[in-house]
Structure formats: C-alpha cells, structure tokens
Tab-separated table of C-alpha atoms in Angstrom:
chain	number	residue	atom	x	y	z
B	202	UNK	CA	87.740	163.660	156.199
B	203	UNK	CA	88.238	164.905	152.743
B	204	UNK	CA	91.499	165.836	150.839
B	205	UNK	CA	91.684	169.545	151.364
B	206	UNK	CA	92.772	170.005	148.403
B	207	UNK	CA	89.419	169.113	146.748
B	208	UNK	CA	88.044	171.935	148.963
B	209	UNK	CA	90.278	174.325	147.725
B	210	UNK	CA	90.643	173.805	143.955
B	211	UNK	CA	87.343	172.661	142.846
B	212	UNK	CA	84.662	173.360	145.664
B	213	UNK	CA	81.977	173.736	142.982
B	214	UNK	CA	82.557	170.113	141.394
B	215	UNK	CA	83.018	168.598	144.921
B	216	UNK	CA	79.726	170.156	145.881
B	217	UNK	CA	77.733	168.627	142.835
B	218	UNK	CA	78.963	165.502	143.605
B	219	UNK	CA	77.961	165.628	147.379
B	220	UNK	CA	74.454	167.119	146.121
B	221	UNK	CA	73.705	164.166	143.715
B	222	UNK	CA	75.305	161.233	145.598
B	223	UNK	CA	74.691	162.008	149.473
B	224	UNK	CA	71.867	164.923	149.222
B	225	UNK	CA	74.476	166.898	150.952
B	226	UNK	CA	74.515	170.984	150.403
B	227	UNK	CA	78.046	172.343	150.686
B	228	UNK	CA	78.158	176.107	151.212
B	229	UNK	CA	80.659	176.954	148.419
B	230	UNK	CA	80.508	180.748	148.528
B	231	UNK	CA	80.909	180.445	152.286
B	232	UNK	CA	84.045	178.066	152.096
B	233	UNK	CA	85.315	180.381	149.354
B	234	UNK	CA	85.077	183.390	151.655
B	235	UNK	CA	86.642	181.791	154.423
B	236	UNK	CA	89.385	180.273	152.086
B	237	UNK	CA	90.202	183.976	150.616
B	238	UNK	CA	90.361	185.286	154.049
B	239	UNK	CA	92.750	182.590	155.301
B	240	UNK	CA	95.021	183.314	152.257
B	241	UNK	CA	95.043	186.954	152.877
B	242	UNK	CA	95.679	186.915	156.621
B	243	UNK	CA	98.319	183.912	156.081
B	244	UNK	CA	100.396	186.119	153.779
B	245	UNK	CA	100.147	189.184	156.348
B	246	UNK	CA	101.301	186.804	159.221
B	247	UNK	CA	104.082	185.290	157.199
B	248	UNK	CA	105.116	188.898	156.195
B	249	UNK	CA	105.182	190.195	159.956
B	250	UNK	CA	106.920	186.864	161.000
B	251	UNK	CA	109.285	187.431	158.495
B	252	UNK	CA	110.030	190.942	159.162
B	253	UNK	CA	109.952	189.902	163.078
B	254	UNK	CA	112.938	187.415	162.450
B	255	UNK	CA	115.209	189.855	160.390
B	256	UNK	CA	114.579	192.425	162.972
B	257	UNK	CA	115.371	190.242	165.731
B	258	UNK	CA	118.418	189.136	164.107
B	259	UNK	CA	119.153	192.909	163.117
B	260	UNK	CA	119.193	193.337	167.041
B	261	UNK	CA	121.450	190.590	168.138
B	262	UNK	CA	123.895	191.963	165.487
B	263	UNK	CA	123.694	195.678	166.439
B	264	UNK	CA	124.310	194.471	170.153
B	265	UNK	CA	127.406	192.618	169.278
B	266	UNK	CA	128.901	195.861	167.675
B	267	UNK	CA	127.892	197.613	170.970
B	268	UNK	CA	125.611	199.757	168.675
B	269	UNK	CA	122.382	201.233	170.365
B	270	UNK	CA	119.205	198.859	169.619
B	271	UNK	CA	116.517	201.147	171.220
B	272	UNK	CA	115.408	202.257	167.748
B	273	UNK	CA	114.885	198.692	166.401
B	274	UNK	CA	112.709	197.137	169.244
B	275	UNK	CA	110.748	200.173	169.196
B	276	UNK	CA	110.454	199.018	165.233
B	277	UNK	CA	109.431	195.586	166.537
B	278	UNK	CA	107.203	196.574	169.086
B	279	UNK	CA	105.149	198.579	166.576
B	280	UNK	CA	104.395	195.579	164.838
B	281	UNK	CA	103.946	193.052	167.713
B	282	UNK	CA	100.533	193.620	168.333
B	283	UNK	CA	99.560	193.211	164.730
B	284	UNK	CA	101.311	190.013	164.513
B	285	UNK	CA	99.480	188.534	167.552
B	286	UNK	CA	96.508	189.743	166.376
B	287	UNK	CA	97.003	188.201	162.732
B	288	UNK	CA	98.223	184.772	164.306
B	289	UNK	CA	94.587	184.637	166.230
B	290	UNK	CA	92.873	185.368	163.718
B	291	UNK	CA	94.498	182.990	161.134
B	292	UNK	CA	94.103	180.195	163.952
B	293	UNK	CA	90.237	181.107	163.914
B	294	UNK	CA	89.577	180.717	160.382
B	295	UNK	CA	91.708	177.579	160.334
B	296	UNK	CA	89.066	176.212	163.130
B	297	UNK	CA	85.790	177.089	161.044
B	298	UNK	CA	87.597	175.907	157.885
B	299	UNK	CA	88.385	172.373	159.697
B	300	UNK	CA	85.028	172.402	161.310
B	301	UNK	CA	83.457	172.447	157.880
B	302	UNK	CA	85.830	169.729	156.681
B	303	UNK	CA	84.523	167.787	159.466
B	304	UNK	CA	81.105	167.698	158.617
B	305	UNK	CA	81.486	166.603	155.013
B	306	UNK	CA	80.840	162.882	154.447
B	307	UNK	CA	82.722	160.902	152.563
B	308	UNK	CA	82.526	160.797	148.517
B	309	UNK	CA	80.817	157.328	147.198
B	310	UNK	CA	83.283	155.027	144.971
B	311	UNK	CA	82.216	154.744	141.341
B	312	UNK	CA	80.643	151.873	141.530
B	313	UNK	CA	78.026	152.711	144.144
B	314	UNK	CA	74.746	153.082	142.814
B	315	UNK	CA	72.953	156.326	143.257
B	316	UNK	CA	69.927	156.255	145.460
B	317	UNK	CA	68.079	158.211	148.014
B	318	UNK	CA	67.365	155.354	150.668
B	319	UNK	CA	67.444	151.825	151.533
B	320	UNK	CA	64.564	151.055	148.652
B	321	UNK	CA	66.932	151.804	146.035
B	322	UNK	CA	69.982	149.244	147.533
B	323	UNK	CA	70.718	146.449	144.743
B	324	UNK	CA	70.776	143.109	146.000
B	325	UNK	CA	73.839	141.081	145.203
B	326	UNK	CA	72.894	137.380	145.833
B	327	UNK	CA	71.025	135.035	148.379
B	328	UNK	CA	72.071	132.105	150.672
B	329	UNK	CA	69.681	129.656	151.822
B	330	UNK	CA	65.921	128.890	151.726
B	331	UNK	CA	63.688	130.526	154.495
B	332	UNK	CA	62.293	127.637	156.381
B	333	UNK	CA	58.359	126.712	156.025
B	334	UNK	CA	56.804	126.407	159.543
B	335	UNK	CA	53.721	124.285	160.002
B	336	UNK	CA	52.610	125.755	163.047
B	337	UNK	CA	52.555	129.578	164.115
B	338	UNK	CA	55.836	131.290	164.422
B	339	UNK	CA	56.565	132.747	167.477
B	340	UNK	CA	58.816	136.083	167.554
B	341	UNK	CA	61.989	135.981	169.690
B	342	UNK	CA	60.115	137.913	172.430
B	343	UNK	CA	57.406	135.175	173.025
B	344	UNK	CA	60.355	132.702	172.616
B	345	UNK	CA	62.262	134.255	175.266
B	346	UNK	CA	59.240	134.750	177.492
B	347	UNK	CA	59.287	131.488	179.440
B	348	UNK	CA	60.902	131.410	182.758
B	349	UNK	CA	61.828	135.077	181.614
B	350	UNK	CA	65.073	133.985	180.069
B	351	UNK	CA	64.508	137.270	177.992
B	352	UNK	CA	63.375	139.917	180.301
B	353	UNK	CA	63.069	143.497	179.122
B	354	UNK	CA	60.921	144.436	182.399
B	355	UNK	CA	64.106	143.707	184.634
B	356	UNK	CA	66.243	145.635	181.768
B	357	UNK	CA	63.800	148.579	182.266
B	358	UNK	CA	63.880	148.290	186.280
B	359	UNK	CA	67.698	148.546	186.129
B	360	UNK	CA	68.340	150.981	183.370
B	361	UNK	CA	65.450	152.337	181.726
B	362	UNK	CA	63.594	151.170	178.009
B	363	UNK	CA	65.852	149.403	175.530
B	364	UNK	CA	67.771	147.299	178.058
B	365	UNK	CA	67.296	143.497	178.601
B	366	UNK	CA	68.397	140.812	181.026
B	367	UNK	CA	69.174	137.475	179.585
B	368	UNK	CA	68.987	134.273	181.772
B	369	UNK	CA	69.982	130.438	181.566
B	370	UNK	CA	70.321	128.841	178.415
B	371	UNK	CA	69.429	132.007	176.205
B	372	UNK	CA	72.150	133.751	178.085
B	373	UNK	CA	74.269	130.759	177.026
B	374	UNK	CA	73.377	130.909	173.621
B	375	UNK	CA	74.127	134.481	173.344
B	376	UNK	CA	77.513	133.912	174.694
B	377	UNK	CA	78.119	130.678	172.532
B	378	UNK	CA	77.683	132.644	169.602
B	379	UNK	CA	80.404	135.452	170.344
B	380	UNK	CA	83.082	132.835	171.220
B	381	UNK	CA	82.189	130.605	168.041
B	382	UNK	CA	82.428	134.151	165.762
B	383	UNK	CA	85.799	134.925	167.659
B	384	UNK	CA	87.269	131.073	167.158
B	385	UNK	CA	85.996	131.167	163.158
B	386	UNK	CA	87.669	134.609	162.301
B	387	UNK	CA	90.869	134.164	164.182
B	388	UNK	CA	91.091	130.222	163.376
B	389	UNK	CA	89.866	130.352	159.828
B	390	UNK	CA	89.730	134.030	158.649
B	391	UNK	CA	93.109	135.142	159.590
B	392	UNK	CA	91.855	138.119	162.082
B	393	UNK	CA	93.898	138.878	165.191
B	394	UNK	CA	91.739	138.757	168.297
B	395	UNK	CA	91.880	142.239	170.091
B	396	UNK	CA	90.649	143.385	173.610
B	397	UNK	CA	90.311	147.048	173.490
B	398	UNK	CA	88.374	149.634	175.961
B	399	UNK	CA	84.933	150.598	175.707
B	400	UNK	CA	85.430	154.078	177.010
B	401	UNK	CA	87.338	156.358	174.621
B	402	UNK	CA	88.860	159.736	174.545
B	403	UNK	CA	87.117	162.204	172.088
B	404	UNK	CA	89.801	162.324	169.613
B	405	UNK	CA	88.973	158.535	169.037
B	406	UNK	CA	85.814	158.906	167.744
B	407	UNK	CA	86.885	162.170	165.789
B	408	UNK	CA	89.230	159.905	164.153
B	409	UNK	CA	86.770	157.563	162.850
B	410	UNK	CA	83.772	160.038	162.581
B	411	UNK	CA	81.257	160.005	164.947
B	412	UNK	CA	82.417	163.417	166.428
B	413	UNK	CA	81.426	165.802	166.207
B	414	UNK	CA	78.364	165.182	163.792
B	415	UNK	CA	76.711	162.200	165.506
B	416	UNK	CA	77.730	163.234	169.054
B	417	UNK	CA	73.636	162.896	169.946
B	418	UNK	CA	73.892	159.117	169.486
B	419	UNK	CA	76.731	158.724	171.754
B	420	UNK	CA	76.832	158.057	175.581
B	421	UNK	CA	79.217	160.454	177.265
B	422	UNK	CA	80.777	160.343	180.810
B	423	UNK	CA	83.566	162.176	182.619
B	424	UNK	CA	85.858	161.912	185.530
B	425	UNK	CA	86.947	165.412	186.617
B	426	UNK	CA	87.448	167.437	183.422
B	427	UNK	CA	88.130	164.275	181.188
B	428	UNK	CA	85.334	163.467	179.073
B	429	UNK	CA	84.942	159.800	177.932
B	430	UNK	CA	82.504	158.091	175.536
B	431	UNK	CA	81.175	154.680	175.622
B	432	UNK	CA	81.751	153.200	171.943
B	433	UNK	CA	79.185	152.621	169.821
B	434	UNK	CA	80.991	150.049	168.108
B	435	UNK	CA	84.448	148.587	168.481
B	436	UNK	CA	85.706	149.728	165.250
B	437	UNK	CA	86.690	152.958	166.789
B	438	UNK	CA	89.017	151.431	169.392
B	439	UNK	CA	90.229	149.204	166.826
B	440	UNK	CA	90.873	151.703	164.086
B	441	UNK	CA	92.449	154.256	166.417
B	442	UNK	CA	95.368	152.123	167.190
B	443	UNK	CA	97.068	153.048	164.145
B	444	UNK	CA	96.096	156.932	164.906
B	445	UNK	CA	99.234	158.889	164.661
B	446	UNK	CA	101.357	155.925	163.235
B	447	UNK	CA	103.635	155.326	160.465
B	448	UNK	CA	103.226	151.522	159.841
B	449	UNK	CA	105.549	149.779	157.664
B	450	UNK	CA	104.400	147.908	154.575
B	451	UNK	CA	105.698	144.469	155.482
B	452	UNK	CA	103.276	144.585	158.721
B	453	UNK	CA	100.281	145.474	156.176
B	454	UNK	CA	97.225	144.526	156.019
B	455	UNK	CA	96.369	144.460	159.821
B	456	UNK	CA	93.338	142.495	160.337
B	457	UNK	CA	91.529	142.644	163.931
B	458	UNK	CA	88.738	141.272	165.723
B	459	UNK	CA	87.114	142.328	168.793
B	460	UNK	CA	84.159	141.018	170.802
B	461	UNK	CA	82.776	144.177	172.668
B	462	UNK	CA	79.911	145.697	174.335
B	463	UNK	CA	78.665	148.636	172.229
B	464	UNK	CA	76.283	151.759	173.410
B	465	UNK	CA	74.066	153.672	171.129
B	466	UNK	CA	71.448	156.272	172.161
B	467	UNK	CA	69.615	155.687	168.910
B	468	UNK	CA	68.941	159.240	168.405
B	469	UNK	CA	66.332	159.730	165.866
B	470	UNK	CA	65.303	156.274	165.712
B	471	UNK	CA	61.573	157.264	167.073
B	472	UNK	CA	59.474	154.302	167.682
B	473	UNK	CA	61.355	151.770	165.495
B	474	UNK	CA	61.896	148.373	166.834
B	475	UNK	CA	61.028	149.071	170.323
B	476	UNK	CA	59.854	145.541	170.820
B	477	UNK	CA	62.315	143.084	171.951
B	478	UNK	CA	66.376	143.098	171.082
B	479	UNK	CA	66.349	144.429	167.797
B	480	UNK	CA	67.469	148.221	168.482
B	481	UNK	CA	68.910	148.125	172.091
B	482	UNK	CA	70.912	150.963	173.665
B	483	UNK	CA	73.195	148.340	174.998
B	484	UNK	CA	74.358	145.221	172.517
B	485	UNK	CA	77.523	143.182	171.769
B	486	UNK	CA	78.842	142.919	168.415
B	487	UNK	CA	82.143	140.675	167.109
B	488	UNK	CA	83.760	143.420	164.811
B	489	UNK	CA	86.269	143.502	161.927
B	490	UNK	CA	88.815	145.994	161.377
B	491	UNK	CA	91.310	146.218	158.610
B	492	UNK	CA	93.992	148.532	157.972
B	493	UNK	CA	95.760	148.075	154.431
B	494	UNK	CA	97.660	149.934	151.684
B	495	UNK	CA	95.163	151.868	149.149
B	496	UNK	CA	95.847	149.117	146.214
B	497	UNK	CA	94.470	146.580	148.423
B	498	UNK	CA	91.331	147.896	150.023
B	499	UNK	CA	89.177	146.764	147.488
B	500	UNK	CA	89.939	143.262	147.727
B	501	UNK	CA	90.224	143.479	151.372
B	502	UNK	CA	86.670	144.747	151.548
B	503	UNK	CA	85.371	141.565	149.458
B	504	UNK	CA	87.377	139.427	151.959
B	505	UNK	CA	85.918	140.819	155.028
B	506	UNK	CA	82.083	140.645	153.708
B	507	UNK	CA	82.868	137.241	152.715
B	508	UNK	CA	84.180	136.379	156.138
B	509	UNK	CA	80.885	137.533	157.960
B	510	UNK	CA	78.763	135.950	155.226
B	511	UNK	CA	80.767	132.349	156.416
B	512	UNK	CA	79.273	132.941	160.025
B	513	UNK	CA	75.601	133.101	158.738
B	514	UNK	CA	76.269	130.306	156.702
B	515	UNK	CA	77.766	128.173	159.308
B	516	UNK	CA	74.834	128.921	161.478
B	517	UNK	CA	72.491	127.691	158.589
B	518	UNK	CA	70.657	131.197	158.496
B	519	UNK	CA	69.346	132.403	155.042
B	520	UNK	CA	70.429	135.926	154.361
B	521	UNK	CA	70.613	138.287	151.630
B	522	UNK	CA	73.690	140.484	150.420
B	523	UNK	CA	72.587	144.044	149.090
B	524	UNK	CA	75.449	146.715	148.121
B	525	UNK	CA	74.013	150.067	149.757
B	526	UNK	CA	73.186	152.630	147.481
B	527	UNK	CA	74.756	156.302	148.009
B	528	UNK	CA	71.623	157.737	150.208
B	529	UNK	CA	71.775	154.724	152.562
B	530	UNK	CA	75.390	154.420	152.981
B	531	UNK	CA	77.485	155.760	156.295
B	532	UNK	CA	79.205	158.977	156.747
B	533	UNK	CA	82.869	157.707	156.305
B	534	UNK	CA	82.090	154.874	153.883
B	535	UNK	CA	83.006	154.931	150.078
B	536	UNK	CA	81.495	151.510	149.721
B	537	UNK	CA	79.140	149.534	152.154
B	538	UNK	CA	77.707	145.667	151.927
B	539	UNK	CA	75.060	144.942	154.318
B	540	UNK	CA	73.811	141.224	155.081
B	541	UNK	CA	70.252	140.826	156.011
B	542	UNK	CA	69.095	137.557	157.764
B	543	UNK	CA	65.648	136.030	157.432
B	544	UNK	CA	63.459	136.490	160.308
B	545	UNK	CA	60.763	134.547	160.182
B	546	UNK	CA	58.456	136.511	162.628
B	547	UNK	CA	58.558	139.340	160.292
B	548	UNK	CA	58.500	137.583	157.178
B	549	UNK	CA	61.393	139.861	155.865
B	550	UNK	CA	65.125	140.356	155.873
B	551	UNK	CA	66.914	142.518	158.386
B	552	UNK	CA	70.469	143.701	158.974
B	553	UNK	CA	72.916	141.815	160.678
B	554	UNK	CA	76.171	143.255	159.192
B	555	UNK	CA	77.453	146.257	157.543
B	556	UNK	CA	81.202	145.803	156.239
B	557	UNK	CA	82.112	149.557	154.716
B	558	UNK	CA	85.429	150.466	152.874
B	559	UNK	CA	86.437	154.209	154.212
B	560	UNK	CA	89.357	154.619	151.890
B	561	UNK	CA	91.691	157.273	153.453
B	562	UNK	CA	88.841	159.264	155.044
B	563	UNK	CA	89.354	157.973	158.662
B	564	UNK	CA	92.893	157.769	158.282
B	565	UNK	CA	93.294	161.287	157.007
B	566	UNK	CA	91.457	162.326	160.464
B	567	UNK	CA	93.903	160.088	162.384
B	568	UNK	CA	96.872	160.754	160.449
B	569	UNK	CA	97.238	157.171	160.237
B	570	UNK	CA	100.100	156.303	157.542
B	571	UNK	CA	102.193	153.925	156.086
B	572	UNK	CA	105.714	154.188	154.194
B	573	UNK	CA	105.319	152.824	150.767
B	574	UNK	CA	108.428	150.865	149.785
B	575	UNK	CA	108.431	152.253	146.198
B	576	UNK	CA	108.717	156.131	147.649
B	577	UNK	CA	109.829	155.761	150.750
B	578	UNK	CA	107.202	158.368	151.772
B	579	UNK	CA	104.454	158.067	154.516
B	580	UNK	CA	101.168	157.895	152.656
B	581	UNK	CA	97.876	157.376	154.206
B	582	UNK	CA	96.164	154.234	154.788
B	583	UNK	CA	92.670	152.503	153.707
B	584	UNK	CA	90.274	151.482	156.944
B	585	UNK	CA	87.783	149.043	156.847
B	586	UNK	CA	84.863	147.981	159.399
B	587	UNK	CA	82.090	145.281	159.364
B	588	UNK	CA	80.530	143.273	162.104
B	589	UNK	CA	81.231	139.925	162.104
B	590	UNK	CA	78.467	140.053	163.228
B	591	UNK	CA	75.932	141.488	165.736
B	592	UNK	CA	75.505	139.135	168.270
B	593	UNK	CA	72.241	139.737	169.470
B	594	UNK	CA	70.594	139.816	166.159
B	595	UNK	CA	72.561	136.510	165.558
B	596	UNK	CA	70.628	135.330	168.624
B	597	UNK	CA	67.470	136.493	167.730
B	598	UNK	CA	67.662	134.604	163.858
B	599	UNK	CA	68.677	131.520	165.835
B	600	UNK	CA	65.756	131.510	168.026
B	601	UNK	CA	63.549	132.155	165.629
B	602	UNK	CA	64.753	129.977	162.492
B	603	UNK	CA	65.184	126.987	164.729
B	604	UNK	CA	62.256	127.057	166.776
B	605	UNK	CA	59.817	124.305	167.290
B	606	UNK	CA	56.093	123.681	167.389
B	607	UNK	CA	56.278	122.847	171.212
B	608	UNK	CA	58.433	126.402	171.603
B	609	UNK	CA	61.794	124.966	172.049
B	610	UNK	CA	64.881	125.891	170.157
B	611	UNK	CA	67.146	123.395	168.413
B	612	UNK	CA	70.735	124.370	168.768
B	613	UNK	CA	72.489	124.846	165.453
B	614	UNK	CA	75.272	122.207	165.131
B	615	UNK	CA	78.254	124.372	164.834
B	616	UNK	CA	76.958	125.965	168.443
B	617	UNK	CA	76.759	122.557	170.236
B	618	UNK	CA	80.423	122.448	171.409
B	619	UNK	CA	80.023	125.885	172.765
B	620	UNK	CA	76.379	124.843	174.603
B	621	UNK	CA	78.178	121.797	176.472
B	622	UNK	CA	76.621	119.258	174.019
B	623	UNK	CA	73.047	120.437	174.567
B	624	UNK	CA	70.971	119.725	171.711
B	625	UNK	CA	68.063	121.939	172.481
B	626	UNK	CA	66.966	124.852	174.650
B	627	UNK	CA	63.483	123.214	176.087
C-alpha cells in the first residue's frame, strides 16, 4: 500500500505517475470528495468527544459536591446520538478510502523503463548458448509420454484440467531439482530454510497484496466460519512472518527460502499454455524472500536475482535476464527482473523466475517494521521476493535441453547425487 500522505497531499501528481507508468486511473475527484468528508466529520466527531469528556468530568465533580447532575446528564444525552452517528460515518469513510488505497498499485522505481507490456521489457544479458540438435526436438509432453511418466489424463481424472501426475524417474527428477535448489540456497547463498503453511488467512494475502484485487486467482476453502486460502506462492507465508513485528536492526537482513506447493486459478489466462506443465493449477516452487532495511533493498535485489541465476547456470540451462517495464510488473513491485530459460521445443525463452523489490509497499500493509538504531524509532521494512526457481518449469527445461535422439534424457551432473547416481533417464 502506498504512503497515505501521497494520496492526501498531491493526489493529482500521483495520478499522473500511475497513469503514465501503470496505465492505472486514479479517481482524484472522488478521492478528494471522500477526504473532505472525512476531515469534516472527523473534526465534528472530535468536538463531540471532547464535549462528552468535559461534561462527564463535570458530572463527576458535581456528584462529589452532592449537586444535582440531571441537567448535565440531559445535555450529554442530547448529543450522544449525534456522536454515535458521527463515529459510524467516520468509520465508513475510512473504510472507503482504505479500499481505494488497497487497490492502487505500487509506483515503479525511477530506473524502471516505461512500457505497456512484455514487448517493451529490456534485456540485460544472456548466459549459455542454446543447443543445436541433429534430430527432431520433442517437447516435454512427448518426452514424458513414454510409460505415462508425465500423465495429464490421470491428473484430469483426479482433479480436472491443468493437473498432472508424475511417475518414476520423472517424479524423481522433479524432487531432485527441488532438493538441489534448497541445498544451493541454504549452503551457498545464505538463505534460511523455512517450512511454512500452504493454507493462510485473509490477513496474510492482504499483507502481500493478493487481496482484495486478485481474489479470483485464488483457491479458497473454509472450516466453519473461518476462510482459508491456498497460497499462490510461499512468498505469502514467508513475508507475513514479520507482519505486525518490529525487527531489531541486528537481525536484518532476514533471508528465507521455502519449497512449497502453490495453487493458482489462472483466472484470465484463457487458452494459454494448456499443453503440458507450463501453466498448472498446482505446481511447486523454491521461493526466496528477504526483509531488510530500506537502504539495503537494491543490493539485496541484485543478490537475490543472482542466486536464481546460479541455479540455471549450475544446471547448464541457457537463459536471459530482463528488466520488466512498468506495464509488465506485478502489482506490489517497484522493480522486477525476470529470468527466462531456453525451451528448444518452443525455440524461445520462457519465464522461470521473477525477482521483485516491493519497497515498503507490503510492509505498510503488514505493519512490518524495524527499529532504526540512528533514531530509535520503528520504521517500515523493505520486502523482496523471487522464484529460486519454479520446479516444474526447471524440470521441463532439463527434459528438453538434455534430450537425446532415442528419447532418453541425460541427467545434469549437479543432479546425479540426487538421482542415486543415475546418468540417464532411459
């Protein structure tokens, strides 16, 4: 959530910035009208509260002197209804303003390129050379079809479309990738392995910005009257660990990683990537989350992105790094780098990791703070998140880039210890 001061002090300037960078239209006149009503009713509410307090004190003093208090009590009763109505109206106005604020996206950093969509993202660099094949390239669906090792039909029977059953060595490859990533991030990159719930309360999703704007993309369940949501990413659980906390400076930065199931309804995705495992309702990711002091967030963003890059480099998978333009960034981010891995069957790069700096946007929603040793006062943290990386897409990339003419798949060297020494998935 943006600083409320931006909405109150110069909403027209904020509206211009959001329009040019995000294509977001802020209703300045409507917001100004609500804010004017809030100020007016708040002033009157405070007057009535002050009057109530002073007259209540007078009642106590009169009673202590044995005087008749009926006149004063009648006076209090006369404005009690107005005070109650004023307090209710003030709460309603605050809720309306809060609802508007909750739906406003973050303002991009100054060095983020302006653009309307992914076509205007800016490539930063490439690593690796896509392999040349001297035989017809198969996609991951065809490679996994043998012995039904990648079985969409079974997934559909169990749960519906966009679910897949993995079997045998393909299932083990998937597990091996997750274990390799966790070991790398904890052993070499300094992230703390964390196991978090995949069912969270609404407050957690509001904290990281999925609610209320993206509720249609969430799976929701409930026990009795208590709603719970399946996480779209473990960013939600990891980041909300510091919700309503004040973290001491010596405990920063906090770097966390988790391997978890993730669930997305893919609302609005239409017919994109319906073949295979590119876009599933249920998938797994190794997530990276950092919370830090504001002065450190840019360096932590570079550090996190580099940690995701190392995963792909150790797997020997060609990729490119792109800086997202303003029109392609996520709701909560001020700056995002995407890593796109090479898929031979599509003859193109596809997203496998997205690393975002959210500034204090999520922290303000969560009231996640740190104690600045220079001032001694609590201040908002900065939060960052990234995929380190998506396990299913990494498996697809390994299958396609390491395929052989006979349909077998060579196991990358770094995964062999996790595959029991197996060299090839035959």
